[in-house]
Amino acid sequence: MRFLIECTYVYEHPQDNSGIQRVVRNVVNNLERLEMAVECVPVMFKHGEVYRVDRLGLAEKQKIRPRLQSWLSRQHDRLGRLGQRVNLYQAARERTDLYRNSPILRGMLALVCKAARMAFLLPQKCLSHISLNYVDTSRVQELQCEADDVLILLDSSWHADFFPVAERLQSEGVRIVSVIYDLIPLTHPQFCDEGLVRVFEHWFDWVARTADGFIAISQTIIDQVQHQVQRKLGEEAASQRWFDYFHLGSDLDQINPRTAIRPAVKKMLEQRPIYLMVSTIEPRKNHSYLLDAFEQLWGQDQNIGVCFVGKIGWKTEQLIDRVRQHPQLNTHLFMWNDLTDRELEYCYMNARSLVFPSYVEGFGLPLVEAMQRGLPVMASDIPVFREIGGDTIAYFDLSDPVTLTNLVRQFESSDVFPAQGDMSTWKWLSWQDSTRQLITRVHENTEISNTGGPGARRA
């Protein structure tokens, strides 16, 4: 038996460093450190074939063609971000009186912005076509699957086009396990891009019918997965699948000690206490709530700052416009969209607290990254955060920003963090521990299902 760990997207985009990409990279990079009874093989799919991945990232002295391929991939992503900036620009202009009161000007603006988006879209599609037709044989080698292999879909496979290949492998005896990060496009579609909702619904319908087992990144999410699979397939069919979960690690694996920390980052943290929010800027992360709360605190003469760290996501035009025009910008309000891992760790080590007002999460990786480095956390009172932090997190009510302002004022006045528990008693997993937990639990469930019994279900 071999475990085939699918990492197609991260292999093709080694420079990406958001939540799922961080998980995939850390799991794959820790596989060789494990002494497990089962062989674990990172794999990627391309042109209907399965390839063994020998190395996720490019070597320092990589050949010209792979380095060119990586450069083309970065340009593809950069063009996508430029298109997003056009959307932000259009939304900001349309909210001004000049355009709001003139349908003709709004129409002209829409045409200009559409032309700009097309100017970015066409070369982006060309770059995508080049990427799809190139296989870097210096990093991968073709792999023949065997009947008792287990394919673990670890990467963001809802974007993939390898479903027919996976179905063929399954017909040949390969079992399929799906890693589930969250079900937010199903349970909270209002927070997601409409295109993602459609793609995700199609993917989940496929994976519910196809997978032999499911392993989520928290007990909170696996409970939701089991409910959704039962709803789609019925209880009898769902009982033939197994459901389990593991927890993520907390190491920042891309810290380069030679990377300089920008003086502006240091200055921000030296001038006053900074409350940190680390995440992609998108609606479900609830940055607006945080800004509302800190505006109240500034109105009460609290000399503190709040900093948003993370790339700009979707449906954020009004928020970004509000931040960029805010009178406290770069004095008490800060936004960084391009911090390195070293700069992020510096922020974790020198901030006053992490503040995380998310409506819904699959896990909440910044919480464990912060707490592992001694930074206390204030967070919205949702089940998955209770699962992760217990009583060492200070919780606030999303329906009332005053509950957060009270926590901050209490912390600033007493210098005692307002959580019920002592954070010094809190311990978490390394990425090596997390990877071992994932592989062990998939192995246990696979062995149980081999004997004809139901899969494990952890309470």
Short mmCIF file of C-alpha atoms in Angstrom, two decimals:
data_model
loop_
_atom_site.label_atom_id
_atom_site.label_comp_id
_atom_site.label_asym_id
_atom_site.label_seq_id
_atom_site.Cartn_x
_atom_site.Cartn_y
_atom_site.Cartn_z
CA MET A 1 0.00 0.00 0.00
CA ARG A 2 1.18 3.54 -0.83
CA PHE A 3 -0.36 6.88 0.04
CA LEU A 4 -0.35 9.22 -2.97
CA ILE A 5 -0.47 12.81 -1.62
CA GLU A 6 -1.94 15.07 -4.33
CA CYS A 7 -0.27 18.52 -4.50
CA THR A 8 -0.92 19.68 -8.08
CA TYR A 9 -1.72 23.36 -7.44
CA VAL A 10 1.16 23.95 -5.02
CA TYR A 11 3.58 22.20 -7.39
CA GLU A 12 2.53 24.55 -10.21
CA HIS A 13 2.41 27.67 -7.98
CA PRO A 14 5.31 27.23 -5.51
CA GLN A 15 5.37 30.95 -4.74
CA ASP A 16 1.79 31.03 -3.33
CA ASN A 17 1.68 31.16 0.46
CA SER A 18 -1.95 31.40 1.61
CA GLY A 19 -3.64 28.97 4.01
CA ILE A 20 -4.14 25.83 1.90
CA GLN A 21 -0.85 26.25 0.05
CA ARG A 22 0.94 26.54 3.40
CA VAL A 23 -0.72 23.33 4.62
CA VAL A 24 0.09 21.34 1.48
CA ARG A 25 3.70 22.48 1.35
CA ASN A 26 4.34 21.73 5.02
CA VAL A 27 2.72 18.28 4.88
CA VAL A 28 4.64 17.30 1.73
CA ASN A 29 7.95 18.62 3.08
CA ASN A 30 7.51 16.65 6.32
CA LEU A 31 6.69 13.29 4.74
CA GLU A 32 10.32 12.15 4.57
CA ARG A 33 10.83 12.87 8.28
CA LEU A 34 8.14 10.39 9.31
CA GLU A 35 8.89 6.77 10.09
CA MET A 36 5.58 5.30 8.99
CA ALA A 37 4.51 1.78 8.04
CA VAL A 38 3.17 3.08 4.74
CA GLU A 39 5.09 4.73 1.88
CA CYS A 40 3.95 8.32 1.18
CA VAL A 41 4.44 9.68 -2.34
CA PRO A 42 3.68 13.32 -3.33
CA VAL A 43 1.95 13.34 -6.73
CA MET A 44 0.55 15.80 -9.27
CA PHE A 45 -1.79 15.35 -12.23
CA LYS A 46 -1.23 16.64 -15.75
CA HIS A 47 -2.47 15.62 -19.22
CA GLY A 48 -4.40 12.74 -17.66
CA GLU A 49 -1.26 11.24 -16.13
CA VAL A 50 0.04 10.89 -12.58
CA TYR A 51 3.53 12.17 -11.77
CA ARG A 52 5.64 11.57 -8.69
CA VAL A 53 6.84 14.94 -7.32
CA ASP A 54 10.50 14.88 -6.35
CA ARG A 55 10.63 18.56 -5.38
CA LEU A 56 7.86 21.13 -4.91
CA GLY A 57 9.91 24.29 -5.37
CA LEU A 58 12.56 25.31 -7.86
CA ALA A 59 16.22 24.79 -6.95
CA GLU A 60 18.50 27.81 -6.68
CA LYS A 61 20.41 26.73 -9.82
CA GLN A 62 17.43 25.46 -11.78
CA LYS A 63 17.67 25.14 -15.58
CA ILE A 64 16.50 28.02 -17.71
CA ARG A 65 13.23 26.46 -18.92
CA PRO A 66 11.82 25.59 -15.46
CA ARG A 67 12.82 29.01 -14.16
CA LEU A 68 11.10 30.59 -17.17
CA GLN A 69 8.03 28.48 -16.37
CA SER A 70 8.04 29.76 -12.80
CA TRP A 71 8.41 33.35 -14.04
CA LEU A 72 5.46 32.86 -16.42
CA SER A 73 3.37 31.52 -13.54
CA ARG A 74 4.19 34.59 -11.45
CA GLN A 75 3.22 36.88 -14.34
CA HIS A 76 -0.07 34.99 -14.70
CA ASP A 77 -0.87 35.65 -11.04
CA ARG A 78 0.27 39.28 -11.31
CA LEU A 79 -2.08 39.90 -14.24
CA GLY A 80 -4.91 38.48 -12.15
CA ARG A 81 -4.12 40.93 -9.36
CA LEU A 82 -4.02 43.83 -11.84
CA GLY A 83 -7.48 42.86 -13.09
CA GLN A 84 -8.64 42.89 -9.48
CA ARG A 85 -7.25 46.41 -9.02
CA VAL A 86 -9.30 47.55 -12.02
CA ASN A 87 -12.41 46.22 -10.26
CA LEU A 88 -11.47 48.12 -7.08
CA TYR A 89 -10.85 51.31 -9.07
CA GLN A 90 -14.19 51.05 -10.88
CA ALA A 91 -16.12 50.43 -7.66
CA ALA A 92 -14.44 53.37 -5.92
CA ARG A 93 -15.17 55.78 -8.79
CA GLU A 94 -18.81 54.66 -9.07
CA ARG A 95 -19.38 55.63 -5.43
CA THR A 96 -18.36 59.27 -6.05
CA ASP A 97 -21.03 61.90 -6.75
CA LEU A 98 -19.63 62.59 -10.22
CA TYR A 99 -20.31 59.08 -11.48
CA ARG A 100 -23.29 58.25 -9.25
CA ASN A 101 -25.28 61.13 -10.75
CA SER A 102 -24.30 60.52 -14.38
CA PRO A 103 -25.33 57.29 -16.18
CA ILE A 104 -23.27 58.39 -19.22
CA LEU A 105 -20.06 58.73 -17.21
CA ARG A 106 -20.75 55.42 -15.44
CA GLY A 107 -21.21 53.74 -18.81
CA MET A 108 -17.98 55.21 -20.17
CA LEU A 109 -16.13 54.16 -17.00
CA ALA A 110 -17.51 50.62 -17.35
CA LEU A 111 -16.32 50.39 -20.97
CA VAL A 112 -12.82 51.65 -20.14
CA CYS A 113 -12.50 49.27 -17.19
CA LYS A 114 -13.80 46.34 -19.25
CA ALA A 115 -11.18 47.08 -21.92
CA ALA A 116 -8.47 47.20 -19.24
CA ARG A 117 -9.60 43.86 -17.80
CA MET A 118 -9.56 42.30 -21.29
CA ALA A 119 -6.05 43.66 -21.84
CA PHE A 120 -4.93 41.68 -18.77
CA LEU A 121 -7.14 38.64 -19.43
CA LEU A 122 -5.86 37.76 -22.91
CA PRO A 123 -2.15 37.47 -21.99
CA GLN A 124 -3.19 35.71 -18.78
CA LYS A 125 -4.98 33.04 -20.83
CA CYS A 126 -1.92 32.65 -23.06
CA LEU A 127 0.32 32.18 -20.03
CA SER A 128 -2.13 29.65 -18.60
CA HIS A 129 -2.05 27.67 -21.87
CA ILE A 130 1.77 27.56 -21.77
CA SER A 131 1.68 26.36 -18.17
CA LEU A 132 -0.86 23.62 -18.91
CA ASN A 133 1.28 22.16 -21.68
CA TYR A 134 4.60 22.01 -19.87
CA VAL A 135 5.85 19.28 -17.52
CA ASP A 136 9.10 19.97 -15.67
CA THR A 137 10.76 16.54 -15.74
CA SER A 138 13.55 17.78 -13.47
CA ARG A 139 11.08 17.88 -10.59
CA VAL A 140 8.67 15.03 -11.45
CA GLN A 141 8.66 11.56 -12.96
CA GLU A 142 5.75 9.57 -14.32
CA LEU A 143 4.21 7.17 -11.81
CA GLN A 144 2.31 3.92 -12.33
CA CYS A 145 -0.46 3.56 -9.76
CA GLU A 146 -1.21 0.21 -8.15
CA ALA A 147 -4.49 -1.37 -7.09
CA ASP A 148 -3.96 -0.95 -3.33
CA ASP A 149 -2.79 2.70 -3.47
CA VAL A 150 -4.68 5.38 -1.55
CA LEU A 151 -5.01 8.78 -3.24
CA ILE A 152 -5.24 11.59 -0.67
CA LEU A 153 -6.64 14.77 -2.26
CA LEU A 154 -4.72 17.22 -0.08
CA ASP A 155 -4.59 20.24 -2.41
CA SER A 156 -7.41 22.57 -3.52
CA SER A 157 -8.79 19.99 -5.93
CA TRP A 158 -12.03 21.88 -6.68
CA HIS A 159 -9.97 23.90 -9.18
CA ALA A 160 -8.61 20.75 -10.83
CA ASP A 161 -9.57 18.96 -14.04
CA PHE A 162 -8.37 15.49 -13.05
CA PHE A 163 -11.74 14.04 -11.97
CA PRO A 164 -11.87 11.56 -14.90
CA VAL A 165 -8.34 10.37 -14.04
CA ALA A 166 -9.27 9.90 -10.38
CA GLU A 167 -12.37 7.94 -11.40
CA ARG A 168 -10.26 5.72 -13.68
CA LEU A 169 -7.80 5.06 -10.86
CA GLN A 170 -10.66 4.22 -8.53
CA SER A 171 -12.02 1.71 -11.05
CA GLU A 172 -8.57 0.09 -11.00
CA GLY A 173 -8.63 -0.35 -7.22
CA VAL A 174 -7.17 2.93 -5.94
CA ARG A 175 -9.08 4.31 -2.96
CA ILE A 176 -9.74 8.05 -2.67
CA VAL A 177 -9.59 10.16 0.49
CA SER A 178 -10.63 13.80 0.44
CA VAL A 179 -9.10 16.38 2.78
CA ILE A 180 -11.75 19.00 3.61
CA TYR A 181 -10.63 22.45 4.74
CA ASP A 182 -14.09 23.97 5.09
CA LEU A 183 -17.54 23.98 3.47
CA ILE A 184 -17.96 27.76 3.47
CA PRO A 185 -19.06 28.03 -0.21
CA LEU A 186 -21.89 25.59 0.67
CA THR A 187 -22.83 26.83 4.14
CA HIS A 188 -22.11 30.58 3.74
CA PRO A 189 -22.18 31.36 -0.02
CA GLN A 190 -22.81 35.05 0.67
CA PHE A 191 -19.13 35.39 1.62
CA CYS A 192 -17.79 33.85 -1.58
CA ASP A 193 -17.34 34.72 -5.23
CA GLU A 194 -20.27 33.37 -7.27
CA GLY A 195 -17.93 31.46 -9.57
CA LEU A 196 -16.28 29.72 -6.62
CA VAL A 197 -19.68 28.73 -5.21
CA ARG A 198 -20.64 27.02 -8.48
CA VAL A 199 -17.27 25.28 -8.84
CA PHE A 200 -17.25 24.18 -5.20
CA GLU A 201 -20.80 22.81 -5.33
CA HIS A 202 -19.88 20.75 -8.40
CA TRP A 203 -16.71 19.52 -6.71
CA PHE A 204 -18.43 18.56 -3.46
CA ASP A 205 -21.16 16.69 -5.34
CA TRP A 206 -18.39 14.75 -7.13
CA VAL A 207 -16.27 14.07 -4.04
CA ALA A 208 -19.29 13.05 -1.93
CA ARG A 209 -20.12 10.36 -4.49
CA THR A 210 -16.53 9.37 -5.21
CA ALA A 211 -14.45 9.46 -2.02
CA ASP A 212 -14.08 6.42 0.21
CA GLY A 213 -13.29 8.58 3.21
CA PHE A 214 -13.10 12.19 4.41
CA ILE A 215 -10.63 13.82 6.77
CA ALA A 216 -11.14 17.46 7.78
CA ILE A 217 -8.85 19.92 9.55
CA SER A 218 -11.07 20.18 12.64
CA GLN A 219 -13.82 18.25 14.38
CA THR A 220 -16.14 21.19 13.74
CA ILE A 221 -15.74 20.77 9.97
CA ILE A 222 -15.94 16.96 9.86
CA ASP A 223 -19.30 17.19 11.67
CA GLN A 224 -20.51 19.46 8.86
CA VAL A 225 -19.06 17.16 6.19
CA GLN A 226 -20.81 14.10 7.57
CA HIS A 227 -24.10 15.99 7.68
CA GLN A 228 -23.73 17.20 4.09
CA VAL A 229 -22.76 13.76 2.76
CA GLN A 230 -25.76 12.20 4.54
CA ARG A 231 -27.99 14.88 3.03
CA LYS A 232 -26.67 14.23 -0.48
CA LEU A 233 -26.39 10.44 -0.45
CA GLY A 234 -28.68 9.30 2.34
CA GLU A 235 -27.64 7.74 5.64
CA GLU A 236 -27.12 4.23 4.27
CA ALA A 237 -24.69 5.33 1.51
CA ALA A 238 -22.93 7.77 3.88
CA SER A 239 -22.38 4.96 6.38
CA GLN A 240 -20.15 3.24 3.81
CA ARG A 241 -17.69 6.16 4.03
CA TRP A 242 -15.46 7.02 6.96
CA PHE A 243 -15.10 10.46 8.57
CA ASP A 244 -12.21 11.76 10.69
CA TYR A 245 -10.12 14.89 11.31
CA PHE A 246 -6.61 16.11 12.11
CA HIS A 247 -5.21 19.45 13.27
CA LEU A 248 -2.80 21.76 11.46
CA GLY A 249 0.70 22.71 12.56
CA SER A 250 2.01 26.16 13.39
CA ASP A 251 5.52 26.57 11.98
CA LEU A 252 6.30 29.38 9.54
CA ASP A 253 8.40 27.37 7.10
CA GLN A 254 9.48 30.08 4.67
CA ILE A 255 11.36 32.34 7.07
CA ASN A 256 14.60 33.46 5.47
CA PRO A 257 16.92 34.91 8.16
CA ARG A 258 18.72 36.90 5.47
CA THR A 259 15.53 38.78 4.57
CA ALA A 260 15.50 42.29 5.98
CA ILE A 261 12.55 43.55 7.98
CA ARG A 262 11.42 46.84 6.49
CA PRO A 263 11.97 49.88 8.72
CA ALA A 264 8.30 50.89 8.30
CA VAL A 265 7.19 47.56 9.83
CA LYS A 266 9.49 48.05 12.82
CA LYS A 267 8.42 51.66 13.25
CA MET A 268 4.74 50.70 13.24
CA LEU A 269 5.27 48.26 16.12
CA GLU A 270 7.51 50.61 18.13
CA GLN A 271 5.24 53.65 18.22
CA ARG A 272 2.19 52.20 20.05
CA PRO A 273 0.53 48.87 20.91
CA ILE A 274 -0.60 47.16 17.70
CA TYR A 275 -3.49 44.73 17.42
CA LEU A 276 -2.91 42.40 14.50
CA MET A 277 -5.35 40.84 12.02
CA VAL A 278 -3.74 38.23 9.72
CA SER A 279 -5.79 36.83 6.84
CA THR A 280 -6.80 37.35 3.25
CA ILE A 281 -9.00 40.45 3.19
CA GLU A 282 -12.44 39.09 2.28
CA PRO A 283 -15.99 39.50 3.66
CA ARG A 284 -16.15 36.52 6.02
CA LYS A 285 -13.02 37.68 7.83
CA ASN A 286 -15.07 40.67 9.04
CA HIS A 287 -12.44 43.42 8.90
CA SER A 288 -15.22 46.03 8.93
CA TYR A 289 -16.27 44.91 12.42
CA LEU A 290 -12.70 45.33 13.58
CA LEU A 291 -12.45 48.82 12.09
CA ASP A 292 -15.77 49.80 13.71
CA ALA A 293 -14.50 48.67 17.11
CA PHE A 294 -11.18 50.51 16.84
CA GLU A 295 -12.86 53.69 15.66
CA GLN A 296 -14.80 53.58 18.94
CA LEU A 297 -11.54 53.08 20.85
CA TRP A 298 -9.83 55.96 19.07
CA GLY A 299 -12.84 58.10 19.92
CA GLN A 300 -12.17 57.21 23.58
CA ASP A 301 -8.55 58.46 23.24
CA GLN A 302 -7.01 54.98 23.25
CA ASN A 303 -3.51 55.35 21.76
CA ILE A 304 -3.45 51.94 20.07
CA GLY A 305 -3.25 50.73 16.48
CA VAL A 306 -4.73 48.00 14.34
CA CYS A 307 -2.93 46.38 11.42
CA PHE A 308 -4.44 44.29 8.59
CA VAL A 309 -1.95 41.77 7.18
CA GLY A 310 -2.90 39.76 4.09
CA LYS A 311 -3.52 39.94 0.38
CA ILE A 312 -6.67 41.63 -0.94
CA GLY A 313 -9.39 39.14 -1.82
CA TRP A 314 -12.86 39.44 -3.30
CA LYS A 315 -15.92 41.62 -2.55
CA THR A 316 -13.73 44.10 -0.65
CA GLU A 317 -14.03 47.26 -2.74
CA GLN A 318 -15.86 49.34 -0.12
CA LEU A 319 -13.64 48.16 2.73
CA ILE A 320 -10.38 48.86 0.85
CA ASP A 321 -11.71 52.29 -0.17
CA ARG A 322 -12.59 52.96 3.49
CA VAL A 323 -9.11 51.93 4.67
CA ARG A 324 -7.23 53.93 2.03
CA GLN A 325 -9.21 57.10 2.76
CA HIS A 326 -9.21 56.70 6.55
CA PRO A 327 -7.85 59.68 8.51
CA GLN A 328 -5.93 57.29 10.80
CA LEU A 329 -4.16 55.48 7.95
CA ASN A 330 -0.45 54.98 8.68
CA THR A 331 -0.77 56.50 12.15
CA HIS A 332 -3.19 54.16 13.99
CA LEU A 333 -4.46 52.07 11.05
CA PHE A 334 -2.10 50.02 8.89
CA MET A 335 -2.46 47.57 6.02
CA TRP A 336 0.28 45.30 4.64
CA ASN A 337 -0.50 43.07 1.65
CA ASP A 338 3.00 41.70 1.01
CA LEU A 339 4.76 40.76 4.27
CA THR A 340 7.39 38.03 4.12
CA ASP A 341 7.21 35.16 6.62
CA ARG A 342 10.05 36.76 8.57
CA GLU A 343 8.17 40.06 8.79
CA LEU A 344 4.99 38.22 9.77
CA GLU A 345 6.80 36.42 12.57
CA TYR A 346 8.29 39.76 13.69
CA CYS A 347 4.74 41.12 13.91
CA TYR A 348 3.59 38.07 15.89
CA MET A 349 6.52 38.56 18.29
CA ASN A 350 6.00 42.30 18.81
CA ALA A 351 2.25 42.97 18.51
CA ARG A 352 -0.04 43.43 21.49
CA SER A 353 -2.60 40.81 20.48
CA LEU A 354 -4.02 39.01 17.47
CA VAL A 355 -7.65 39.99 16.85
CA PHE A 356 -9.68 37.63 14.68
CA PRO A 357 -13.36 38.54 14.10
CA SER A 358 -14.19 35.87 11.48
CA TYR A 359 -17.80 34.85 10.92
CA VAL A 360 -16.84 31.29 9.96
CA GLU A 361 -13.60 29.30 9.62
CA GLY A 362 -12.41 25.80 8.87
CA PHE A 363 -9.56 26.12 11.35
CA GLY A 364 -7.95 29.54 11.86
CA LEU A 365 -4.24 28.99 11.19
CA PRO A 366 -3.13 32.51 12.30
CA LEU A 367 -4.49 31.77 15.79
CA VAL A 368 -2.11 28.87 16.37
CA GLU A 369 0.77 30.69 14.62
CA ALA A 370 0.29 33.63 16.99
CA MET A 371 -0.26 31.67 20.21
CA GLN A 372 2.70 29.39 19.48
CA ARG A 373 4.84 32.56 19.55
CA GLY A 374 3.35 33.87 22.78
CA LEU A 375 0.94 36.38 21.22
CA PRO A 376 -2.46 36.28 22.96
CA VAL A 377 -5.61 36.08 20.84
CA MET A 378 -8.98 37.80 20.89
CA ALA A 379 -11.43 36.06 18.56
CA SER A 380 -15.06 35.73 17.60
CA ASP A 381 -16.97 33.18 19.64
CA ILE A 382 -17.40 30.44 17.04
CA PRO A 383 -17.11 26.64 17.62
CA VAL A 384 -13.85 26.01 15.76
CA PHE A 385 -12.01 28.68 17.76
CA ARG A 386 -13.26 27.08 20.98
CA GLU A 387 -11.93 23.78 19.66
CA ILE A 388 -8.49 25.28 18.99
CA GLY A 389 -7.98 27.70 21.85
CA GLY A 390 -10.30 26.59 24.64
CA ASP A 391 -10.37 29.12 27.46
CA THR A 392 -6.96 30.64 26.59
CA ILE A 393 -8.58 32.88 23.93
CA ALA A 394 -10.60 35.99 24.87
CA TYR A 395 -13.90 35.77 22.96
CA PHE A 396 -16.17 38.59 21.78
CA ASP A 397 -19.69 38.80 20.35
CA LEU A 398 -19.96 39.45 16.60
CA SER A 399 -23.33 41.13 17.04
CA ASP A 400 -21.83 43.90 19.18
CA PRO A 401 -18.39 45.54 18.63
CA VAL A 402 -18.60 46.93 22.19
CA THR A 403 -17.74 43.45 23.50
CA LEU A 404 -14.42 43.71 21.68
CA THR A 405 -13.75 47.30 22.74
CA ASN A 406 -14.36 46.26 26.37
CA LEU A 407 -11.76 43.49 26.08
CA VAL A 408 -9.20 45.87 24.59
CA ARG A 409 -9.80 48.59 27.18
CA GLN A 410 -9.56 46.01 29.98
CA PHE A 411 -6.27 44.71 28.59
CA GLU A 412 -4.82 48.20 28.14
CA SER A 413 -5.83 49.41 31.60
CA SER A 414 -4.78 46.32 33.58
CA ASP A 415 -2.06 44.80 31.37
CA VAL A 416 -3.69 41.44 32.16
CA PHE A 417 -5.02 39.55 29.16
CA PRO A 418 -8.80 39.08 29.63
CA ALA A 419 -9.05 35.34 28.92
CA GLN A 420 -10.29 32.80 31.47
CA GLY A 421 -7.34 30.44 31.01
CA ASP A 422 -3.57 30.85 31.12
CA MET A 423 -1.97 30.74 27.67
CA SER A 424 1.24 29.28 29.12
CA THR A 425 -0.61 25.97 29.53
CA TRP A 426 -1.61 25.87 25.84
CA LYS A 427 0.41 23.58 23.57
CA TRP A 428 0.06 22.86 19.87
CA LEU A 429 1.36 20.65 17.08
CA SER A 430 4.37 21.19 14.88
CA TRP A 431 3.90 20.54 11.16
CA GLN A 432 5.71 17.24 11.63
CA ASP A 433 3.20 16.28 14.35
CA SER A 434 0.33 17.40 12.12
CA THR A 435 1.60 15.37 9.16
CA ARG A 436 2.03 12.29 11.33
CA GLN A 437 -1.50 12.73 12.67
CA LEU A 438 -2.92 13.00 9.13
CA ILE A 439 -1.11 9.91 7.81
CA THR A 440 -1.81 7.86 10.96
CA ARG A 441 -5.52 8.55 10.93
CA VAL A 442 -5.90 7.89 7.22
CA HIS A 443 -3.98 4.63 7.70
CA GLU A 444 -6.13 3.58 10.66
CA ASN A 445 -9.36 4.27 8.80
CA THR A 446 -8.14 2.57 5.63
CA GLU A 447 -7.17 -0.55 7.60
CA ILE A 448 -10.57 -0.62 9.30
CA SER A 449 -12.40 -0.24 5.99
CA ASN A 450 -10.25 -3.07 4.55
CA THR A 451 -11.72 -5.42 7.16
CA GLY A 452 -15.23 -4.47 6.14
CA GLY A 453 -16.02 -2.48 9.28
CA PRO A 454 -17.17 1.17 9.48
CA GLY A 455 -14.50 3.83 9.55
CA ALA A 456 -13.37 5.48 12.76
CA ARG A 457 -15.35 8.47 13.97
CA ARG A 458 -13.62 10.47 16.67
CA ALA A 459 -15.80 12.15 19.25
#
